[in-house]
Amino acid sequence: MRFSTFAFPAALALLCGCGRTEPLVPRSEAGKPDGSLDVCEVEIAPESIDFGDVPLGTQVTETLGLRNVSRARCDVLRLVIGDGSDPGFSLLFPPSTPFGLEPGETRHVTVAFDAQSRELPRERLGTVVVLSTALDGLRTVPLRAKILIGCDLLIAPEVMDFGSVRLNKSATASVLLSNRGDAPCQISGLALTPDSDRLFSVAPDQLTTFSVPGGGTAPLKGAFSARDSTEPHERTGALAFTRSQPSGLPPTPTEQLEVPMKALIDTACLDGSQWIYTVDQLGRFATFNPEKLEYVDIGDLGCPAEPYATPYSMAVDQNAVAWVEYTDLGIYRVETKTASCSASGFKPNPQISNFGMGFVYDPDTGKDTLFVAGGEYFGDIPSTLASISFPSLSINPVAELAFGAPELTGTGDGELWGFAPSFNSASGVTTLARIDPVTGQVLASREYPEIFEGGQSYALAFWGGSFWLFLGDSVYEVKRNTLQARQVLNYTGRHIVGVGVSTCAPLE
């Protein structure tokens, strides 16, 4: 053991407040034959204490030795942890001061460090102060310890905020996981909490099990799909995961953590714009519930059309307003809540005067466009694809449609589809086709030879991931992901000529 030696100081006189009154007598003037003095000398060992790495929540100790190496009595007047030292340092059961050290005597003192704080900095410093009657009696012993905290995870920001997301668009957001500790943080079991809104999800490229190294960072990513226009428009959820650390490292308790998520759906949709509305040859205006496969009558249309004119086609916008074309070639405005009808000011185009109708929403621009498909006479093939501008209600031809004279529907994610029954299809076979709204080209199609009914009433709607084909008094469902058809209703007593569903309808 190495000792530090110091001797009796003039500081003793200062400690007692009396000062020095006589000059220090040189050793050469001492009365001993060898010229030495009997003065107090104390050695301290070790000269400094480094506790090293101390795991959080543990206490470590070291022994400090004070040894009188002189032939004179030494008195230790003060033995304390120095001012400004980290509060984790302490003396365990220190002897009461002052106390004496006879020649050759050693007194041991236990110095402790408690690693209880996980705050920065990790390296903690302090001193032990010893004041004695030795020559350089005021001495300090430096102390050092570094707290090992294991995994110490910080999440910033505290909330994963997607901001405002336009209807039927998807967005991703992230928070940053920062490990301020000295051991890896193991992240596992990443998933949505059970009470999270169904529109949230874990981002497709986000691992559900991964590690954040000590001193490192890693993003935590979520996804949001604004595919539902119903209120509330502000949606909330949370990502939950388990945080732990590998075995054999300083203990960090396993913890379940959550990151709250929030998003706002940016939509112009009004209440009631999510439903399917129908009108039959008699002018009965109703809703059709695709989940219950039921009609609910709202009222009979009393539009100011010419005598004997009847409904021909229909579309519904995001404001839950129905636009109904009659056989007098006029378009009329219908309030979907009451079925009240008024003139719109529409001026027919003789070349595109009998048409199917459907709104298409562009999530990139947030705009709805009303598309129509028809010709001068009922069933003209090829027909003409056109759009109608608002508020002027002018018709703008787009392109020729070769596959038939279809009814139209749009989807909230920007697709335009047409349904041409066998009697209005170029092939003579009932056809459902996806149409390019810019060129009129058929992008995908499916023929249904098994779907054949006489008559001239037909309509089309998209709702909840399926196309709903109204033909005669029957209804068929066609899943968009498979394009397989099944009959869900027949003999309804309703010959539907117009179906309107806005682009606010659910995509799934």
Short mmCIF file of C-alpha atoms in Angstrom, two decimals:
data_model
loop_
_atom_site.label_atom_id
_atom_site.label_comp_id
_atom_site.label_asym_id
_atom_site.label_seq_id
_atom_site.Cartn_x
_atom_site.Cartn_y
_atom_site.Cartn_z
CA MET A 1 0.00 0.00 0.00
CA ARG A 2 1.37 3.42 -1.03
CA PHE A 3 1.03 6.28 1.47
CA SER A 4 1.04 10.05 1.12
CA THR A 5 3.12 11.79 3.83
CA PHE A 6 2.46 15.21 5.28
CA ALA A 7 3.69 16.95 8.46
CA PHE A 8 2.47 19.35 11.17
CA PRO A 9 1.25 22.65 9.67
CA ALA A 10 1.16 26.22 10.73
CA ALA A 11 -2.47 25.90 9.63
CA LEU A 12 -3.20 24.40 13.06
CA ALA A 13 -2.71 27.80 14.59
CA LEU A 14 -5.05 29.29 12.01
CA LEU A 15 -7.63 26.58 12.75
CA CYS A 16 -7.73 27.59 16.41
CA GLY A 17 -7.85 31.29 15.49
CA CYS A 18 -4.71 32.27 17.44
CA GLY A 19 -2.20 32.56 14.55
CA ARG A 20 1.57 31.85 14.70
CA THR A 21 3.47 33.90 17.36
CA GLU A 22 6.93 32.32 17.02
CA PRO A 23 8.99 31.64 13.93
CA LEU A 24 9.22 28.03 12.74
CA VAL A 25 12.35 26.45 14.22
CA PRO A 26 14.51 24.85 11.48
CA ARG A 27 15.35 21.17 11.90
CA SER A 28 19.02 22.09 12.08
CA GLU A 29 18.30 24.09 15.22
CA ALA A 30 16.60 21.21 17.01
CA GLY A 31 18.13 19.97 20.18
CA LYS A 32 18.52 16.32 19.07
CA PRO A 33 21.93 14.96 18.21
CA ASP A 34 20.83 14.02 14.66
CA GLY A 35 19.24 17.45 14.12
CA SER A 36 15.64 16.06 13.76
CA LEU A 37 12.38 17.15 15.38
CA ASP A 38 9.60 14.99 16.79
CA VAL A 39 6.83 16.28 14.45
CA CYS A 40 3.51 14.71 13.42
CA GLU A 41 3.52 12.94 10.06
CA VAL A 42 0.48 11.16 8.59
CA GLU A 43 0.35 9.02 5.50
CA ILE A 44 -2.94 8.48 3.61
CA ALA A 45 -3.47 5.50 1.36
CA PRO A 46 -4.58 5.37 -1.33
CA GLU A 47 -3.93 8.88 -2.60
CA SER A 48 -7.14 8.71 -4.71
CA ILE A 49 -10.07 6.33 -4.97
CA ASP A 50 -11.59 5.27 -8.29
CA PHE A 51 -14.67 3.11 -7.79
CA GLY A 52 -14.74 2.33 -11.51
CA ASP A 53 -18.03 1.31 -13.16
CA VAL A 54 -20.85 0.99 -10.64
CA PRO A 55 -24.18 -0.55 -11.76
CA LEU A 56 -27.23 1.59 -11.10
CA GLY A 57 -28.92 0.73 -7.81
CA THR A 58 -25.83 -0.70 -6.14
CA GLN A 59 -23.36 0.50 -3.49
CA VAL A 60 -19.61 -0.06 -3.53
CA THR A 61 -17.02 0.70 -0.85
CA GLU A 62 -13.28 1.28 -0.57
CA THR A 63 -11.06 1.58 2.52
CA LEU A 64 -9.05 4.72 3.21
CA GLY A 65 -6.14 4.32 5.63
CA LEU A 66 -4.72 7.12 7.88
CA ARG A 67 -1.35 6.09 9.44
CA ASN A 68 0.81 8.02 11.87
CA VAL A 69 4.38 7.43 10.63
CA SER A 70 6.04 9.80 13.10
CA ARG A 71 7.17 9.49 16.73
CA ALA A 72 4.77 12.25 17.78
CA ARG A 73 1.02 12.04 18.40
CA CYS A 74 -1.13 13.23 15.50
CA ASP A 75 -4.68 14.56 15.84
CA VAL A 76 -7.22 14.34 13.06
CA LEU A 77 -9.41 17.40 13.46
CA ARG A 78 -11.81 16.90 10.56
CA LEU A 79 -12.69 13.98 8.26
CA VAL A 80 -15.57 14.64 5.82
CA ILE A 81 -16.77 14.40 2.20
CA GLY A 82 -15.71 17.69 0.61
CA ASP A 83 -18.07 20.43 -0.50
CA GLY A 84 -19.19 20.08 -4.15
CA SER A 85 -18.81 16.32 -4.11
CA ASP A 86 -21.47 14.20 -5.79
CA PRO A 87 -24.12 13.21 -3.21
CA GLY A 88 -23.52 9.57 -4.02
CA PHE A 89 -20.24 9.65 -2.08
CA SER A 90 -20.30 9.15 1.69
CA LEU A 91 -18.26 7.94 4.68
CA LEU A 92 -19.72 4.88 6.38
CA PHE A 93 -19.65 5.13 10.19
CA PRO A 94 -16.87 7.74 10.24
CA PRO A 95 -15.05 8.16 13.58
CA SER A 96 -15.98 11.19 15.61
CA THR A 97 -13.52 14.04 15.23
CA PRO A 98 -11.18 15.08 16.61
CA PHE A 99 -9.41 11.81 17.30
CA GLY A 100 -5.78 10.96 17.94
CA LEU A 101 -3.30 8.73 16.19
CA GLU A 102 -0.45 7.46 18.32
CA PRO A 103 2.92 6.80 16.66
CA GLY A 104 2.57 3.81 14.31
CA GLU A 105 -1.23 3.72 14.66
CA THR A 106 -3.49 3.33 11.58
CA ARG A 107 -7.19 4.21 11.41
CA HIS A 108 -9.30 2.85 8.56
CA VAL A 109 -12.29 4.69 7.13
CA THR A 110 -14.86 3.20 4.73
CA VAL A 111 -15.70 5.39 1.74
CA ALA A 112 -18.86 4.46 -0.17
CA PHE A 113 -20.55 5.34 -3.43
CA ASP A 114 -24.29 4.77 -4.01
CA ALA A 115 -25.27 4.63 -7.70
CA GLN A 116 -28.84 5.83 -7.33
CA SER A 117 -29.21 8.55 -9.98
CA ARG A 118 -29.60 7.94 -13.71
CA GLU A 119 -29.16 11.59 -14.60
CA LEU A 120 -26.24 12.86 -16.65
CA PRO A 121 -23.27 13.06 -16.30
CA ARG A 122 -22.53 9.41 -15.71
CA GLU A 123 -19.05 10.18 -14.27
CA ARG A 124 -19.31 11.44 -10.70
CA LEU A 125 -16.51 13.22 -8.78
CA GLY A 126 -15.87 14.08 -5.16
CA THR A 127 -13.25 14.38 -2.43
CA VAL A 128 -12.49 13.25 1.10
CA VAL A 129 -11.17 16.15 3.17
CA VAL A 130 -8.72 15.37 5.99
CA LEU A 131 -7.56 18.09 8.39
CA SER A 132 -4.89 17.08 10.91
CA THR A 133 -2.04 18.49 13.02
CA ALA A 134 0.49 17.38 10.41
CA LEU A 135 2.70 19.95 8.66
CA ASP A 136 0.55 20.10 5.48
CA GLY A 137 -2.48 19.16 7.45
CA LEU A 138 -5.27 20.06 5.03
CA ARG A 139 -5.37 17.32 2.39
CA THR A 140 -7.94 16.05 -0.11
CA VAL A 141 -8.34 12.58 -1.57
CA PRO A 142 -9.97 12.66 -5.06
CA LEU A 143 -12.94 10.34 -5.62
CA ARG A 144 -14.36 9.09 -8.92
CA ALA A 145 -17.14 6.72 -9.98
CA LYS A 146 -19.02 6.04 -13.20
CA ILE A 147 -22.62 4.94 -12.97
CA LEU A 148 -23.55 2.06 -15.26
CA ILE A 149 -27.23 2.43 -15.97
CA GLY A 150 -27.65 -0.27 -18.61
CA CYS A 151 -30.35 0.56 -21.16
CA ASP A 152 -31.62 4.14 -20.79
CA LEU A 153 -34.18 4.85 -23.52
CA LEU A 154 -35.40 8.35 -24.40
CA ILE A 155 -38.32 8.84 -26.83
CA ALA A 156 -38.56 12.14 -28.70
CA PRO A 157 -40.92 13.62 -29.52
CA GLU A 158 -43.24 12.07 -26.98
CA VAL A 159 -46.15 11.83 -29.48
CA MET A 160 -46.05 10.46 -33.04
CA ASP A 161 -48.00 13.18 -34.86
CA PHE A 162 -49.05 12.56 -38.47
CA GLY A 163 -50.54 16.02 -38.80
CA SER A 164 -53.30 16.56 -41.35
CA VAL A 165 -53.68 13.71 -43.86
CA ARG A 166 -55.86 14.18 -46.93
CA LEU A 167 -58.77 11.78 -47.33
CA ASN A 168 -57.72 8.41 -48.77
CA LYS A 169 -54.03 9.29 -48.64
CA SER A 170 -51.51 7.44 -46.49
CA ALA A 171 -48.74 8.95 -44.39
CA THR A 172 -45.91 7.81 -42.16
CA ALA A 173 -44.47 9.44 -39.06
CA SER A 174 -41.72 8.56 -36.63
CA VAL A 175 -40.17 9.23 -33.27
CA LEU A 176 -36.52 8.73 -32.36
CA LEU A 177 -35.42 6.20 -29.78
CA SER A 178 -32.17 7.37 -28.15
CA ASN A 179 -30.24 5.07 -25.82
CA ARG A 180 -28.34 7.26 -23.36
CA GLY A 181 -27.15 4.20 -21.48
CA ASP A 182 -24.17 1.93 -21.72
CA ALA A 183 -25.94 -1.33 -22.61
CA PRO A 184 -28.08 -2.19 -25.65
CA CYS A 185 -31.83 -1.63 -25.41
CA GLN A 186 -33.73 -4.61 -26.79
CA ILE A 187 -37.05 -3.60 -28.41
CA SER A 188 -39.56 -6.39 -28.97
CA GLY A 189 -43.26 -7.03 -29.44
CA LEU A 190 -43.91 -3.77 -31.29
CA ALA A 191 -47.64 -3.55 -32.07
CA LEU A 192 -50.66 -1.28 -31.91
CA THR A 193 -52.49 -1.11 -28.60
CA PRO A 194 -55.95 -2.74 -28.70
CA ASP A 195 -57.72 0.62 -28.33
CA SER A 196 -55.92 2.20 -31.30
CA ASP A 197 -57.94 3.47 -34.22
CA ARG A 198 -57.99 0.92 -37.05
CA LEU A 199 -56.52 3.46 -39.49
CA PHE A 200 -53.13 3.31 -37.74
CA SER A 201 -50.57 0.58 -38.32
CA VAL A 202 -46.92 -0.24 -37.83
CA ALA A 203 -45.01 1.09 -40.85
CA PRO A 204 -44.34 -1.68 -43.42
CA ASP A 205 -40.55 -1.26 -43.20
CA GLN A 206 -40.47 -1.08 -39.40
CA LEU A 207 -38.97 -4.08 -37.59
CA THR A 208 -40.97 -5.27 -34.59
CA THR A 209 -37.84 -6.61 -32.86
CA PHE A 210 -34.54 -4.71 -32.94
CA SER A 211 -31.78 -3.30 -30.74
CA VAL A 212 -30.65 0.25 -29.96
CA PRO A 213 -26.95 0.20 -28.98
CA GLY A 214 -25.61 2.15 -26.02
CA GLY A 215 -25.18 5.76 -27.10
CA GLY A 216 -27.06 5.04 -30.35
CA THR A 217 -30.41 5.93 -31.90
CA ALA A 218 -33.09 4.21 -33.98
CA PRO A 219 -36.33 5.48 -35.56
CA LEU A 220 -39.71 4.05 -34.60
CA LYS A 221 -42.14 4.43 -37.51
CA GLY A 222 -45.90 4.20 -37.80
CA ALA A 223 -48.37 4.52 -40.68
CA PHE A 224 -51.80 6.11 -41.06
CA SER A 225 -54.30 5.61 -43.86
CA ALA A 226 -57.02 8.29 -44.02
CA ARG A 227 -59.50 5.96 -45.70
CA ASP A 228 -62.56 6.78 -43.57
CA SER A 229 -64.41 10.08 -43.81
CA THR A 230 -66.77 9.50 -40.90
CA GLU A 231 -66.38 11.59 -37.77
CA PRO A 232 -64.40 12.00 -35.62
CA HIS A 233 -61.81 13.26 -38.06
CA GLU A 234 -59.14 13.35 -35.37
CA ARG A 235 -57.95 9.80 -34.70
CA THR A 236 -55.72 8.50 -31.93
CA GLY A 237 -53.78 5.35 -31.18
CA ALA A 238 -50.53 4.10 -29.67
CA LEU A 239 -47.60 1.84 -30.44
CA ALA A 240 -46.61 -0.43 -27.56
CA PHE A 241 -43.39 -2.39 -27.10
CA THR A 242 -41.26 -4.13 -24.51
CA ARG A 243 -37.91 -2.60 -23.61
CA SER A 244 -35.27 -4.85 -22.05
CA GLN A 245 -31.55 -5.50 -22.27
CA PRO A 246 -29.40 -8.58 -22.87
CA SER A 247 -28.63 -10.80 -19.89
CA GLY A 248 -25.26 -10.56 -18.17
CA LEU A 249 -25.24 -6.76 -18.20
CA PRO A 250 -26.03 -4.30 -15.39
CA PRO A 251 -29.67 -4.91 -14.51
CA THR A 252 -32.32 -2.75 -16.15
CA PRO A 253 -35.88 -3.83 -15.34
CA THR A 254 -37.96 -4.86 -18.34
CA GLU A 255 -40.54 -2.19 -19.09
CA GLN A 256 -43.66 -1.85 -21.23
CA LEU A 257 -43.67 1.46 -23.09
CA GLU A 258 -46.19 3.23 -25.33
CA VAL A 259 -45.87 5.97 -27.93
CA PRO A 260 -49.15 7.88 -28.43
CA MET A 261 -50.17 8.60 -32.04
CA LYS A 262 -52.55 11.17 -33.50
CA ALA A 263 -53.70 12.17 -36.97
CA LEU A 264 -56.30 14.49 -38.50
CA ILE A 265 -58.24 13.43 -41.59
CA ASP A 266 -58.49 16.35 -44.00
CA THR A 267 -61.85 15.90 -45.70
CA ALA A 268 -64.64 18.02 -47.07
CA CYS A 269 -67.12 15.19 -46.53
CA LEU A 270 -70.36 15.97 -44.76
CA ASP A 271 -72.53 13.71 -42.67
CA GLY A 272 -74.48 11.34 -44.89
CA SER A 273 -71.99 11.41 -47.75
CA GLN A 274 -70.74 7.91 -46.90
CA TRP A 275 -73.89 6.06 -47.92
CA ILE A 276 -75.19 4.53 -51.15
CA TYR A 277 -78.26 6.31 -52.54
CA THR A 278 -80.55 4.79 -55.15
CA VAL A 279 -83.40 5.94 -57.36
CA ASP A 280 -85.67 3.61 -59.31
CA GLN A 281 -87.77 4.07 -62.42
CA LEU A 282 -90.68 5.30 -60.30
CA GLY A 283 -88.63 8.03 -58.68
CA ARG A 284 -88.35 6.35 -55.26
CA PHE A 285 -85.27 7.80 -53.56
CA ALA A 286 -83.68 5.53 -50.94
CA THR A 287 -80.49 4.44 -49.24
CA PHE A 288 -79.03 1.00 -49.77
CA ASN A 289 -77.17 -0.58 -46.86
CA PRO A 290 -74.57 -2.98 -48.32
CA GLU A 291 -73.88 -4.53 -44.91
CA LYS A 292 -77.52 -5.38 -44.21
CA LEU A 293 -78.55 -5.58 -47.90
CA GLU A 294 -81.55 -3.39 -47.17
CA TYR A 295 -83.23 -0.41 -48.80
CA VAL A 296 -84.61 2.43 -46.69
CA ASP A 297 -86.91 4.85 -48.49
CA ILE A 298 -86.32 8.59 -48.04
CA GLY A 299 -89.04 9.91 -50.32
CA ASP A 300 -90.34 10.28 -53.86
CA LEU A 301 -88.52 12.70 -56.12
CA GLY A 302 -90.57 15.63 -57.32
CA CYS A 303 -88.06 17.17 -59.68
CA PRO A 304 -89.28 19.94 -62.04
CA ALA A 305 -88.70 17.75 -65.07
CA GLU A 306 -90.86 17.59 -68.18
CA PRO A 307 -94.06 15.54 -67.95
CA TYR A 308 -93.50 11.81 -68.23
CA ALA A 309 -89.72 12.22 -67.79
CA THR A 310 -88.21 9.69 -65.37
CA PRO A 311 -84.85 9.31 -63.58
CA TYR A 312 -82.07 7.96 -65.77
CA SER A 313 -78.78 8.14 -63.79
CA MET A 314 -77.37 9.63 -60.59
CA ALA A 315 -74.17 10.67 -58.79
CA VAL A 316 -73.59 11.94 -55.23
CA ASP A 317 -70.91 14.42 -54.17
CA GLN A 318 -68.98 14.84 -50.91
CA ASN A 319 -71.57 17.33 -49.67
CA ALA A 320 -74.19 14.56 -49.77
CA VAL A 321 -75.95 16.24 -52.70
CA ALA A 322 -77.36 13.96 -55.39
CA TRP A 323 -77.24 14.98 -59.06
CA VAL A 324 -80.00 13.11 -60.92
CA GLU A 325 -80.28 12.96 -64.69
CA TYR A 326 -83.79 12.55 -66.11
CA THR A 327 -84.91 11.30 -69.50
CA ASP A 328 -85.66 14.92 -70.47
CA LEU A 329 -81.80 15.28 -70.50
CA GLY A 330 -81.83 17.64 -67.52
CA ILE A 331 -79.79 17.25 -64.32
CA TYR A 332 -81.53 18.04 -61.05
CA ARG A 333 -80.16 18.75 -57.58
CA VAL A 334 -81.51 16.51 -54.79
CA GLU A 335 -80.99 16.94 -51.03
CA THR A 336 -80.28 13.41 -49.85
CA LYS A 337 -81.75 13.95 -46.36
CA THR A 338 -85.19 14.97 -47.61
CA ALA A 339 -85.32 13.98 -51.32
CA SER A 340 -86.29 17.56 -52.14
CA CYS A 341 -85.38 18.40 -55.72
CA SER A 342 -84.61 21.58 -57.64
CA ALA A 343 -83.35 22.60 -61.07
CA SER A 344 -79.59 22.90 -61.48
CA GLY A 345 -79.32 25.07 -64.60
CA PHE A 346 -77.63 22.29 -66.57
CA LYS A 347 -77.67 22.72 -70.37
CA PRO A 348 -77.60 19.39 -72.27
CA ASN A 349 -74.99 18.60 -74.90
CA PRO A 350 -76.83 16.87 -77.77
CA GLN A 351 -73.83 14.63 -78.55
CA ILE A 352 -73.54 13.37 -74.95
CA SER A 353 -77.09 13.49 -73.74
CA ASN A 354 -77.81 10.03 -72.28
CA PHE A 355 -75.06 9.12 -69.85
CA GLY A 356 -74.00 7.28 -66.75
CA MET A 357 -72.41 9.35 -63.96
CA GLY A 358 -69.83 9.00 -61.20
CA PHE A 359 -67.53 11.20 -59.10
CA VAL A 360 -63.80 10.40 -58.91
CA TYR A 361 -61.63 11.78 -56.11
CA ASP A 362 -57.95 12.60 -56.54
CA PRO A 363 -56.18 12.28 -53.17
CA ASP A 364 -53.17 14.18 -54.52
CA THR A 365 -55.17 17.33 -55.27
CA GLY A 366 -58.12 16.83 -52.92
CA LYS A 367 -60.54 17.48 -55.81
CA ASP A 368 -63.63 15.62 -56.96
CA THR A 369 -64.44 15.33 -60.67
CA LEU A 370 -67.81 14.24 -62.08
CA PHE A 371 -67.35 11.93 -65.07
CA VAL A 372 -70.10 10.91 -67.47
CA ALA A 373 -70.20 8.34 -70.28
CA GLY A 374 -72.83 8.28 -73.02
CA GLY A 375 -73.92 9.36 -76.48
CA GLU A 376 -76.69 11.01 -78.40
CA TYR A 377 -79.01 8.03 -77.86
CA PHE A 378 -79.40 5.37 -75.21
CA GLY A 379 -76.83 2.59 -75.63
CA ASP A 380 -74.66 4.32 -78.22
CA ILE A 381 -71.45 2.30 -78.69
CA PRO A 382 -68.77 3.50 -78.68
CA SER A 383 -69.74 6.01 -76.03
CA THR A 384 -67.93 9.18 -75.07
CA LEU A 385 -66.21 9.78 -71.76
CA ALA A 386 -66.54 13.38 -70.53
CA SER A 387 -66.38 15.42 -67.37
CA ILE A 388 -68.76 18.04 -65.98
CA SER A 389 -67.31 21.25 -64.54
CA PHE A 390 -68.71 22.92 -61.43
CA PRO A 391 -70.35 25.34 -60.95
CA SER A 392 -70.92 25.92 -64.68
CA LEU A 393 -72.11 22.31 -65.26
CA SER A 394 -70.54 22.39 -68.72
CA ILE A 395 -69.63 19.10 -70.42
CA ASN A 396 -65.99 18.53 -71.42
CA PRO A 397 -65.39 15.54 -73.76
CA VAL A 398 -62.36 13.42 -72.78
CA ALA A 399 -62.09 10.34 -74.98
CA GLU A 400 -63.96 7.52 -76.69
CA LEU A 401 -65.04 4.43 -74.72
CA ALA A 402 -65.00 1.42 -77.00
CA PHE A 403 -66.14 -1.32 -74.62
CA GLY A 404 -69.73 -0.12 -74.16
CA ALA A 405 -72.16 2.46 -72.81
CA PRO A 406 -71.44 2.08 -69.11
CA GLU A 407 -72.70 3.40 -65.84
CA LEU A 408 -69.79 4.91 -63.88
CA THR A 409 -68.50 5.00 -60.34
CA GLY A 410 -65.38 6.44 -58.81
CA THR A 411 -63.33 5.39 -55.82
CA GLY A 412 -61.89 7.57 -53.13
CA ASP A 413 -58.36 6.55 -54.13
CA GLY A 414 -58.66 7.89 -57.65
CA GLU A 415 -59.95 5.02 -59.81
CA LEU A 416 -62.75 5.27 -62.41
CA TRP A 417 -64.81 2.15 -63.22
CA GLY A 418 -67.61 1.40 -65.67
CA PHE A 419 -70.32 -1.30 -65.77
CA ALA A 420 -71.85 -2.24 -69.11
CA PRO A 421 -74.51 -4.98 -69.00
CA SER A 422 -74.75 -7.41 -71.88
CA PHE A 423 -77.26 -5.30 -73.82
CA ASN A 424 -74.99 -2.22 -73.66
CA SER A 425 -71.61 -3.96 -74.01
CA ALA A 426 -69.60 -4.03 -77.25
CA SER A 427 -68.87 -7.70 -76.68
CA GLY A 428 -72.45 -8.62 -75.79
CA VAL A 429 -71.18 -9.86 -72.41
CA THR A 430 -71.68 -8.03 -69.12
CA THR A 431 -68.40 -6.23 -68.41
CA LEU A 432 -66.84 -4.38 -65.49
CA ALA A 433 -63.83 -2.28 -66.48
CA ARG A 434 -61.35 0.13 -64.94
CA ILE A 435 -61.00 3.21 -67.15
CA ASP A 436 -58.14 5.67 -67.46
CA PRO A 437 -59.88 9.02 -66.74
CA VAL A 438 -57.37 10.86 -68.97
CA THR A 439 -57.29 8.65 -72.07
CA GLY A 440 -60.44 6.53 -71.79
CA GLN A 441 -58.35 3.36 -72.19
CA VAL A 442 -59.45 0.19 -70.41
CA LEU A 443 -56.82 -0.58 -67.77
CA ALA A 444 -58.41 -3.78 -66.47
CA SER A 445 -61.66 -5.62 -67.14
CA ARG A 446 -63.68 -8.71 -66.32
CA GLU A 447 -66.54 -10.24 -68.26
CA TYR A 448 -69.46 -11.97 -66.53
CA PRO A 449 -71.39 -14.16 -68.98
CA GLU A 450 -73.38 -15.54 -66.07
CA ILE A 451 -74.83 -12.11 -65.32
CA PHE A 452 -77.55 -11.55 -67.88
CA GLU A 453 -80.93 -10.00 -67.36
CA GLY A 454 -83.37 -8.33 -69.70
CA GLY A 455 -84.65 -4.83 -69.28
CA GLN A 456 -82.81 -1.57 -69.36
CA SER A 457 -82.23 -0.62 -65.70
CA TYR A 458 -78.68 -0.83 -64.41
CA ALA A 459 -76.37 1.13 -62.13
CA LEU A 460 -73.02 0.87 -60.36
CA ALA A 461 -71.52 1.91 -57.00
CA PHE A 462 -68.28 1.32 -55.11
CA TRP A 463 -68.45 0.93 -51.33
CA GLY A 464 -66.36 -0.88 -48.70
CA GLY A 465 -63.90 -2.53 -51.09
CA SER A 466 -66.62 -3.90 -53.41
CA PHE A 467 -68.48 -2.89 -56.54
CA TRP A 468 -72.25 -3.13 -56.26
CA LEU A 469 -73.95 -3.92 -59.58
CA PHE A 470 -77.66 -3.14 -59.82
CA LEU A 471 -79.22 -4.93 -62.80
CA GLY A 472 -82.97 -5.18 -63.21
CA ASP A 473 -84.29 -5.99 -59.73
CA SER A 474 -81.13 -7.88 -58.69
CA VAL A 475 -77.94 -6.79 -56.89
CA TYR A 476 -74.46 -8.29 -57.31
CA GLU A 477 -71.33 -7.76 -55.24
CA VAL A 478 -67.90 -7.81 -56.92
CA LYS A 479 -64.84 -7.64 -54.67
CA ARG A 480 -62.28 -5.21 -56.09
CA ASN A 481 -59.32 -7.39 -55.08
CA THR A 482 -60.65 -10.50 -56.88
CA LEU A 483 -63.30 -9.18 -59.35
CA GLN A 484 -65.38 -12.25 -58.54
CA ALA A 485 -69.12 -11.64 -58.57
CA ARG A 486 -71.92 -13.06 -56.47
CA GLN A 487 -75.62 -12.30 -56.46
CA VAL A 488 -76.73 -10.94 -53.09
CA LEU A 489 -80.34 -9.89 -53.85
CA ASN A 490 -83.02 -10.64 -56.42
CA TYR A 491 -86.71 -10.00 -56.89
CA THR A 492 -86.45 -6.76 -54.92
CA GLY A 493 -89.28 -5.08 -56.78
CA ARG A 494 -87.00 -2.12 -57.46
CA HIS A 495 -85.61 -1.48 -60.91
CA ILE A 496 -82.69 0.78 -60.03
CA VAL A 497 -81.72 3.26 -62.74
CA GLY A 498 -79.41 5.48 -60.73
CA VAL A 499 -77.03 4.85 -57.86
CA GLY A 500 -74.97 7.55 -56.21
CA VAL A 501 -72.17 7.06 -53.76
CA SER A 502 -69.70 9.81 -53.03
CA THR A 503 -65.97 9.41 -52.84
CA CYS A 504 -66.34 9.69 -49.06
CA ALA A 505 -67.51 6.07 -49.01
CA PRO A 506 -65.18 3.68 -47.19
CA LEU A 507 -62.50 2.03 -49.30
CA GLU A 508 -62.53 -1.21 -47.32
#
